[in-house]
Coordinates of N, CA and C in Angstrom, one line a residue:
M1049 N 32.8 -0.6 -77.2 CA 34.2 -0.5 -76.6 C 35.2 -0.7 -77.8
A1050 N 36.4 -0.5 -77.6 CA 37.5 -0.4 -78.4 C 37.8 -1.9 -78.9
L1051 N 38.6 -1.9 -80.0 CA 39.1 -3.2 -80.5 C 40.3 -3.6 -79.6
S1052 N 40.7 -5.0 -79.8 CA 41.8 -5.5 -79.0 C 43.0 -4.6 -79.1
Q1053 N 43.8 -4.5 -78.0 CA 45.0 -3.8 -78.0 C 46.0 -4.5 -77.1
Q1054 N 47.3 -4.4 -77.6 CA 48.4 -5.2 -76.8 C 48.8 -4.3 -75.6
W1055 N 48.9 -5.0 -74.5 CA 49.4 -4.3 -73.3 C 50.4 -5.3 -72.6
T1056 N 51.1 -4.7 -71.6 CA 52.0 -5.5 -70.9 C 51.5 -5.6 -69.4
V1057 N 51.5 -6.8 -68.8 CA 50.9 -7.0 -67.6 C 51.9 -6.5 -66.5
A1058 N 51.5 -5.6 -65.7 CA 52.4 -5.0 -64.7 C 52.3 -5.8 -63.5
S1059 N 51.1 -6.2 -63.1 CA 50.9 -7.1 -61.9 C 49.7 -8.0 -62.0
V1060 N 49.7 -9.1 -61.2 CA 48.5 -9.9 -61.1 C 48.0 -9.9 -59.7
A1061 N 46.8 -9.3 -59.6 CA 46.3 -9.1 -58.3 C 45.7 -10.3 -57.6
D1062 N 45.0 -11.2 -58.5 CA 44.4 -12.4 -58.0 C 44.1 -13.3 -59.3
G1063 N 43.2 -14.2 -59.1 CA 43.0 -15.1 -60.3 C 42.1 -14.5 -61.4
D1064 N 41.6 -13.3 -61.2 CA 40.7 -12.7 -62.3 C 40.9 -11.2 -62.4
T1065 N 42.0 -10.6 -61.9 CA 42.3 -9.2 -62.0 C 43.8 -8.9 -62.2
I1066 N 44.0 -8.1 -63.2 CA 45.4 -7.7 -63.6 C 45.5 -6.3 -63.7
T1067 N 46.8 -5.7 -63.6 CA 47.0 -4.3 -63.9 C 47.9 -4.4 -65.2
V1068 N 47.5 -3.6 -66.2 CA 48.4 -3.7 -67.4 C 48.8 -2.2 -67.7
R1069 N 50.0 -2.2 -68.5 CA 50.5 -0.9 -68.8 C 50.8 -0.8 -70.3
R1070 N 50.7 0.4 -70.8 CA 51.2 0.7 -72.2 C 51.6 2.1 -72.4
G1071 N 52.8 2.3 -72.8 CA 53.2 3.8 -72.8 C 53.1 4.3 -71.3
G1072 N 52.5 5.5 -71.1 CA 52.3 6.0 -69.8 C 51.0 5.7 -69.1
E1073 N 50.1 4.8 -69.8 CA 48.8 4.5 -69.3 C 48.9 3.2 -68.5
T1074 N 48.1 3.1 -67.5 CA 48.0 2.0 -66.7 C 46.5 1.7 -66.5
K1075 N 46.1 0.5 -66.6 CA 44.6 0.1 -66.4 C 44.6 -1.1 -65.5
K1076 N 43.5 -1.1 -64.6 CA 43.1 -2.3 -63.9 C 42.1 -3.1 -64.7
I1077 N 42.4 -4.3 -64.9 CA 41.5 -5.1 -65.7 C 40.8 -6.3 -64.9
R1078 N 39.5 -6.4 -65.0 CA 38.7 -7.5 -64.4 C 38.3 -8.4 -65.5
F1079 N 38.6 -9.7 -65.3 CA 38.3 -10.7 -66.4 C 36.9 -10.8 -66.6
C1080 N 36.3 -10.7 -67.8 CA 34.9 -10.9 -68.1 C 34.4 -12.3 -67.8
G1081 N 33.3 -12.3 -67.1 CA 32.6 -13.6 -67.0 C 33.1 -14.7 -66.1
I1082 N 34.2 -14.4 -65.4 CA 34.8 -15.4 -64.5 C 35.0 -14.8 -63.0
D1083 N 35.0 -15.7 -62.2 CA 35.1 -15.2 -60.7 C 36.0 -16.3 -60.1
A1084 N 37.2 -15.9 -59.7 CA 38.2 -16.8 -59.1 C 38.2 -16.6 -57.5
P1085 N 38.6 -17.6 -56.9 CA 38.6 -17.7 -55.3 C 39.4 -16.3 -54.9
E1086 N 38.9 -15.8 -53.8 CA 39.6 -14.6 -53.2 C 40.9 -15.2 -52.6
K1087 N 41.9 -14.3 -52.4 CA 43.2 -14.6 -51.9 C 43.1 -15.4 -50.6
A1088 N 42.1 -15.0 -49.7 CA 42.1 -15.6 -48.3 C 41.3 -16.9 -48.5
Q1089 N 40.6 -17.2 -49.6 CA 39.9 -18.5 -49.7 C 40.9 -19.6 -50.0
P1090 N 40.4 -20.9 -49.8 CA 41.2 -22.1 -50.3 C 41.3 -21.9 -51.8
L1091 N 42.4 -22.2 -52.4 CA 42.8 -22.1 -53.8 C 42.9 -20.7 -54.4
G1092 N 42.7 -19.7 -53.5 CA 42.9 -18.3 -54.0 C 44.3 -18.1 -54.4
K1093 N 45.3 -18.6 -53.7 CA 46.7 -18.4 -54.0 C 47.1 -19.2 -55.2
E1094 N 46.5 -20.4 -55.3 CA 46.9 -21.2 -56.5 C 46.2 -20.6 -57.8
S1095 N 45.0 -19.9 -57.7 CA 44.4 -19.4 -58.9 C 45.3 -18.2 -59.4
K1096 N 45.7 -17.4 -58.4 CA 46.6 -16.2 -58.8 C 47.9 -16.7 -59.4
A1097 N 48.5 -17.8 -58.8 CA 49.7 -18.4 -59.3 C 49.6 -19.0 -60.7
N1098 N 48.4 -19.6 -60.9 CA 48.2 -20.1 -62.3 C 48.2 -19.0 -63.3
L1099 N 47.4 -17.9 -62.9 CA 47.4 -16.8 -63.8 C 48.8 -16.1 -64.1
Q1100 N 49.5 -15.9 -63.0 CA 50.9 -15.4 -63.1 C 51.7 -16.2 -64.1
R1101 N 51.5 -17.6 -64.0 CA 52.3 -18.5 -64.8 C 51.9 -18.3 -66.3
L1102 N 50.6 -18.2 -66.5 CA 50.1 -17.9 -67.9 C 50.7 -16.6 -68.5
V1103 N 50.7 -15.6 -67.6 CA 51.3 -14.3 -68.0 C 52.8 -14.4 -68.4
N1104 N 53.5 -15.1 -67.4 CA 54.9 -15.2 -67.5 C 55.3 -16.0 -68.9
E1105 N 54.4 -17.0 -69.2 CA 54.7 -17.9 -70.4 C 54.9 -16.9 -71.7
V1106 N 54.2 -15.8 -71.7 CA 54.2 -14.9 -72.9 C 54.9 -13.7 -72.6
G1107 N 55.8 -13.6 -71.7 CA 56.6 -12.4 -71.2 C 55.7 -11.2 -70.9
G1108 N 54.6 -11.5 -70.3 CA 53.7 -10.4 -69.9 C 52.9 -9.7 -71.0
R1109 N 53.0 -10.1 -72.2 CA 52.3 -9.4 -73.3 C 51.0 -10.0 -73.5
V1110 N 49.9 -9.3 -73.4 CA 48.6 -9.8 -73.7 C 47.8 -8.8 -74.5
M1111 N 46.7 -9.4 -75.1 CA 45.8 -8.6 -75.9 C 44.5 -8.5 -75.0
I1112 N 44.1 -7.3 -74.8 CA 42.9 -6.9 -74.1 C 41.8 -6.6 -75.0
T1113 N 40.6 -7.3 -74.9 CA 39.4 -6.9 -75.6 C 38.4 -6.4 -74.6
P1114 N 38.3 -5.0 -74.5 CA 37.4 -4.4 -73.5 C 35.9 -4.7 -73.8
I1115 N 35.1 -4.9 -72.8 CA 33.8 -5.2 -73.0 C 33.0 -4.0 -72.3
E1116 N 33.3 -3.6 -71.0 CA 32.7 -2.5 -70.4 C 33.5 -2.0 -69.2
S1117 N 33.0 -1.1 -68.5 CA 33.6 -0.7 -67.2 C 32.7 -1.1 -66.1
D1118 N 33.3 -1.6 -64.9 CA 32.4 -2.0 -63.8 C 32.3 -0.9 -62.8
R1119 N 31.5 -1.1 -61.8 CA 31.2 -0.1 -60.8 C 32.4 0.4 -60.1
Y1120 N 33.6 -0.3 -60.1 CA 34.8 0.1 -59.5 C 35.7 0.9 -60.4
G1121 N 35.3 1.0 -61.6 CA 36.1 1.7 -62.6 C 37.1 0.9 -63.3
R1122 N 37.1 -0.5 -63.1 CA 38.0 -1.4 -63.9 C 37.4 -1.7 -65.2
T1123 N 38.3 -1.9 -66.1 CA 37.9 -2.4 -67.5 C 37.6 -3.9 -67.3
V1124 N 36.4 -4.2 -67.8 CA 36.1 -5.6 -67.8 C 36.4 -6.1 -69.2
A1125 N 37.1 -7.2 -69.3 CA 37.6 -7.5 -70.6 C 38.0 -9.0 -70.8
E1126 N 38.0 -9.5 -72.0 CA 38.7 -10.7 -72.4 C 40.0 -10.5 -72.5
I1127 N 40.9 -11.5 -72.0 CA 42.3 -11.3 -72.2 C 42.9 -12.5 -73.0
F1128 N 43.7 -12.2 -73.9 CA 44.3 -13.2 -74.8 C 45.8 -13.2 -74.8
S1129 N 46.4 -14.4 -74.9 CA 47.9 -14.4 -75.1 C 48.2 -15.1 -76.4
S1130 N 49.5 -14.8 -76.9 CA 49.7 -15.6 -78.1 C 51.2 -16.0 -78.0
K1131 N 51.5 -17.3 -78.3 CA 52.8 -17.8 -78.2 C 52.9 -18.8 -79.4
N1132 N 54.0 -18.6 -80.2 CA 54.3 -19.4 -81.3 C 53.1 -19.5 -82.3
G1133 N 52.3 -18.4 -82.5 CA 51.3 -18.3 -83.4 C 49.9 -18.9 -82.8
V1134 N 50.0 -19.5 -81.5 CA 48.7 -20.0 -81.0 C 48.2 -19.0 -80.0
E1135 N 46.9 -18.6 -80.2 CA 46.2 -17.7 -79.3 C 45.4 -18.4 -78.4
K1136 N 45.4 -18.0 -77.0 CA 44.5 -18.6 -76.1 C 44.0 -17.5 -75.2
S1137 N 42.8 -17.7 -74.8 CA 41.9 -16.9 -73.9 C 42.4 -17.2 -72.4
L1138 N 43.0 -16.2 -71.7 CA 43.3 -16.4 -70.3 C 42.0 -16.7 -69.5
N1139 N 40.9 -16.1 -69.9 CA 39.7 -16.2 -69.1 C 39.3 -17.7 -69.2
E1140 N 39.5 -18.3 -70.4 CA 39.0 -19.7 -70.6 C 40.0 -20.6 -69.9
E1141 N 41.3 -20.3 -69.9 CA 42.4 -21.0 -69.3 C 42.1 -21.1 -67.8
Q1142 N 41.8 -20.0 -67.1 CA 41.4 -20.1 -65.8 C 40.3 -21.0 -65.4
L1143 N 39.3 -21.0 -66.3 CA 38.1 -21.9 -66.2 C 38.5 -23.3 -66.4
S1144 N 39.1 -23.6 -67.4 CA 39.4 -25.1 -67.8 C 40.4 -25.7 -66.9
S1145 N 41.2 -24.9 -66.2 CA 42.1 -25.5 -65.2 C 41.5 -25.5 -63.8
G1146 N 40.3 -25.1 -63.6 CA 39.6 -25.2 -62.3 C 40.1 -24.1 -61.4
N1147 N 40.7 -23.0 -62.0 CA 41.1 -21.9 -61.2 C 40.0 -20.7 -61.1
A1148 N 38.9 -20.9 -61.7 CA 37.7 -19.9 -61.6 C 36.5 -20.6 -61.8
Y1149 N 35.4 -19.9 -61.5 CA 34.1 -20.2 -61.9 C 33.5 -19.3 -63.0
I1150 N 32.6 -19.7 -63.7 CA 31.8 -18.8 -64.5 C 31.0 -17.9 -63.5
Y1151 N 31.0 -16.7 -63.8 CA 30.3 -15.7 -63.0 C 29.0 -15.4 -63.8
T1152 N 28.1 -16.3 -63.5 CA 26.8 -16.3 -64.3 C 26.1 -15.0 -64.3
Q1153 N 26.3 -14.2 -63.2 CA 25.6 -12.9 -63.2 C 26.0 -11.9 -64.2
Y1154 N 27.4 -12.1 -64.7 CA 28.0 -11.2 -65.5 C 28.6 -11.8 -66.8
V1155 N 28.5 -13.1 -67.1 CA 29.0 -13.7 -68.2 C 28.3 -13.3 -69.5
G1156 N 27.1 -12.9 -69.4 CA 26.2 -12.6 -70.6 C 26.8 -11.6 -71.7
K1157 N 27.6 -10.7 -71.2 CA 28.2 -9.7 -72.2 C 29.6 -10.1 -72.8
C1158 N 30.0 -11.3 -72.4 CA 31.3 -11.7 -72.8 C 31.1 -12.6 -74.2
P1159 N 31.7 -12.0 -75.3 CA 31.6 -12.7 -76.6 C 31.9 -14.1 -76.6
N1160 N 32.7 -14.7 -75.8 CA 33.0 -16.0 -75.8 C 32.5 -16.9 -74.6
K1161 N 31.3 -16.5 -74.2 CA 30.6 -17.1 -73.1 C 30.3 -18.6 -73.3
I1162 N 30.1 -19.0 -74.5 CA 29.8 -20.5 -74.8 C 31.1 -21.3 -74.6
A1163 N 32.2 -20.7 -75.1 CA 33.5 -21.4 -74.9 C 33.8 -21.4 -73.3
F1164 N 33.5 -20.4 -72.6 CA 33.7 -20.4 -71.1 C 32.9 -21.5 -70.5
G1165 N 31.6 -21.7 -71.0 CA 30.8 -22.8 -70.4 C 31.5 -24.1 -70.7
N1166 N 32.0 -24.3 -71.9 CA 32.6 -25.6 -72.3 C 33.9 -25.8 -71.5
A1167 N 34.7 -24.7 -71.1 CA 35.8 -24.9 -70.4 C 35.6 -25.3 -69.0
E1168 N 34.6 -24.7 -68.3 CA 34.2 -25.0 -67.0 C 33.7 -26.5 -66.9
V1169 N 33.0 -26.9 -67.9 CA 32.5 -28.4 -67.9 C 33.7 -29.3 -67.9
I1170 N 34.8 -28.9 -68.6 CA 36.0 -29.8 -68.7 C 36.6 -29.8 -67.2
A1171 N 36.7 -28.6 -66.6 CA 37.3 -28.6 -65.2 C 36.4 -29.4 -64.2
Q1172 N 35.1 -29.3 -64.4 CA 34.1 -30.1 -63.5 C 34.3 -31.6 -63.7
S1173 N 34.3 -32.0 -64.9 CA 34.5 -33.4 -65.2 C 35.7 -34.1 -64.8
K1174 N 36.8 -33.2 -64.7 CA 38.1 -33.7 -64.3 C 38.4 -33.4 -62.9
K1175 N 37.4 -32.8 -62.2 CA 37.4 -32.5 -60.8 C 38.8 -31.7 -60.4
L1176 N 39.0 -30.7 -61.3 CA 40.2 -29.8 -61.1 C 39.9 -28.6 -60.2
G1177 N 40.8 -28.2 -59.4 CA 40.9 -27.0 -58.7 C 39.6 -26.9 -57.9
V1178 N 38.7 -25.8 -58.2 CA 37.6 -25.4 -57.4 C 36.6 -26.6 -57.4
W1179 N 36.8 -27.5 -58.4 CA 35.8 -28.6 -58.5 C 36.3 -29.8 -57.8
S1180 N 37.4 -29.7 -57.2 CA 37.9 -31.0 -56.5 C 37.4 -31.2 -55.0
G1181 N 36.6 -30.2 -54.6 CA 36.1 -30.3 -53.3 C 34.8 -29.5 -53.2
N1182 N 34.2 -29.3 -52.1 CA 33.0 -28.6 -51.8 C 33.5 -27.2 -51.4
Y1183 N 33.9 -26.3 -52.2 CA 34.5 -25.0 -51.8 C 33.3 -24.0 -52.0
Q1184 N 33.5 -23.0 -51.1 CA 32.5 -21.8 -51.1 C 32.9 -21.0 -52.4
R1185 N 31.8 -20.6 -53.1 CA 31.9 -19.8 -54.3 C 32.4 -18.4 -53.8
P1186 N 33.2 -17.7 -54.7 CA 33.7 -16.3 -54.3 C 32.7 -15.4 -54.0
W1187 N 31.6 -15.4 -54.8 CA 30.5 -14.4 -54.5 C 29.9 -14.6 -53.2
D1188 N 29.7 -15.9 -52.8 CA 29.1 -16.2 -51.4 C 30.1 -15.7 -50.3
Y1189 N 31.4 -16.1 -50.7 CA 32.4 -15.6 -49.7 C 32.5 -14.1 -49.4
R1190 N 32.4 -13.3 -50.5 CA 32.4 -11.9 -50.4 C 31.1 -11.4 -49.6
K1191 N 30.0 -12.0 -49.9 CA 28.8 -11.7 -49.2 C 28.8 -11.9 -47.8
Q1192 N 29.4 -13.0 -47.4 CA 29.6 -13.4 -46.0 C 30.5 -12.5 -45.3
Q1193 N 31.6 -12.0 -46.0 CA 32.5 -11.1 -45.4 C 31.9 -9.7 -45.2
R1194 N 31.0 -9.3 -46.1 CA 30.3 -7.9 -45.9 C 29.3 -8.0 -44.8
N1195 N 28.7 -9.2 -44.5 CA 27.8 -9.3 -43.5 C 28.3 -9.5 -42.0
R1196 N 29.6 -9.5 -42.0 CA 30.3 -9.7 -40.6 C 30.3 -8.5 -39.9

């Protein structure tokens, strides 16, 4: 896949999906290696709001490091922001704040998977967000919805 490129976030769909724009091009981006609660799940709105806050802090400008395309045609990527010379991974931020889980089935291709694991451990130890109660995992929720 291509090297990192700067994009502007056009919209935040949920806690692990954004739409970005550059010039006349628009792309839907799925965060590599993380899975946030669905909007209808407990903490789904909070996860989306946290990602929106992270995006707003940098005026919507992010760096996208594409990894692959998924079966829905979305670009799976690591997303970074930079403010005052400090770069941070938004994937990692969602994990460390308890706004997403590591998506173990898909994290293997993410270059920063070890950092993701460390970020999730921090959230678990502090009982933040998804770790503050016994919440259903997003992948189990989606499976349950499909089987209805």
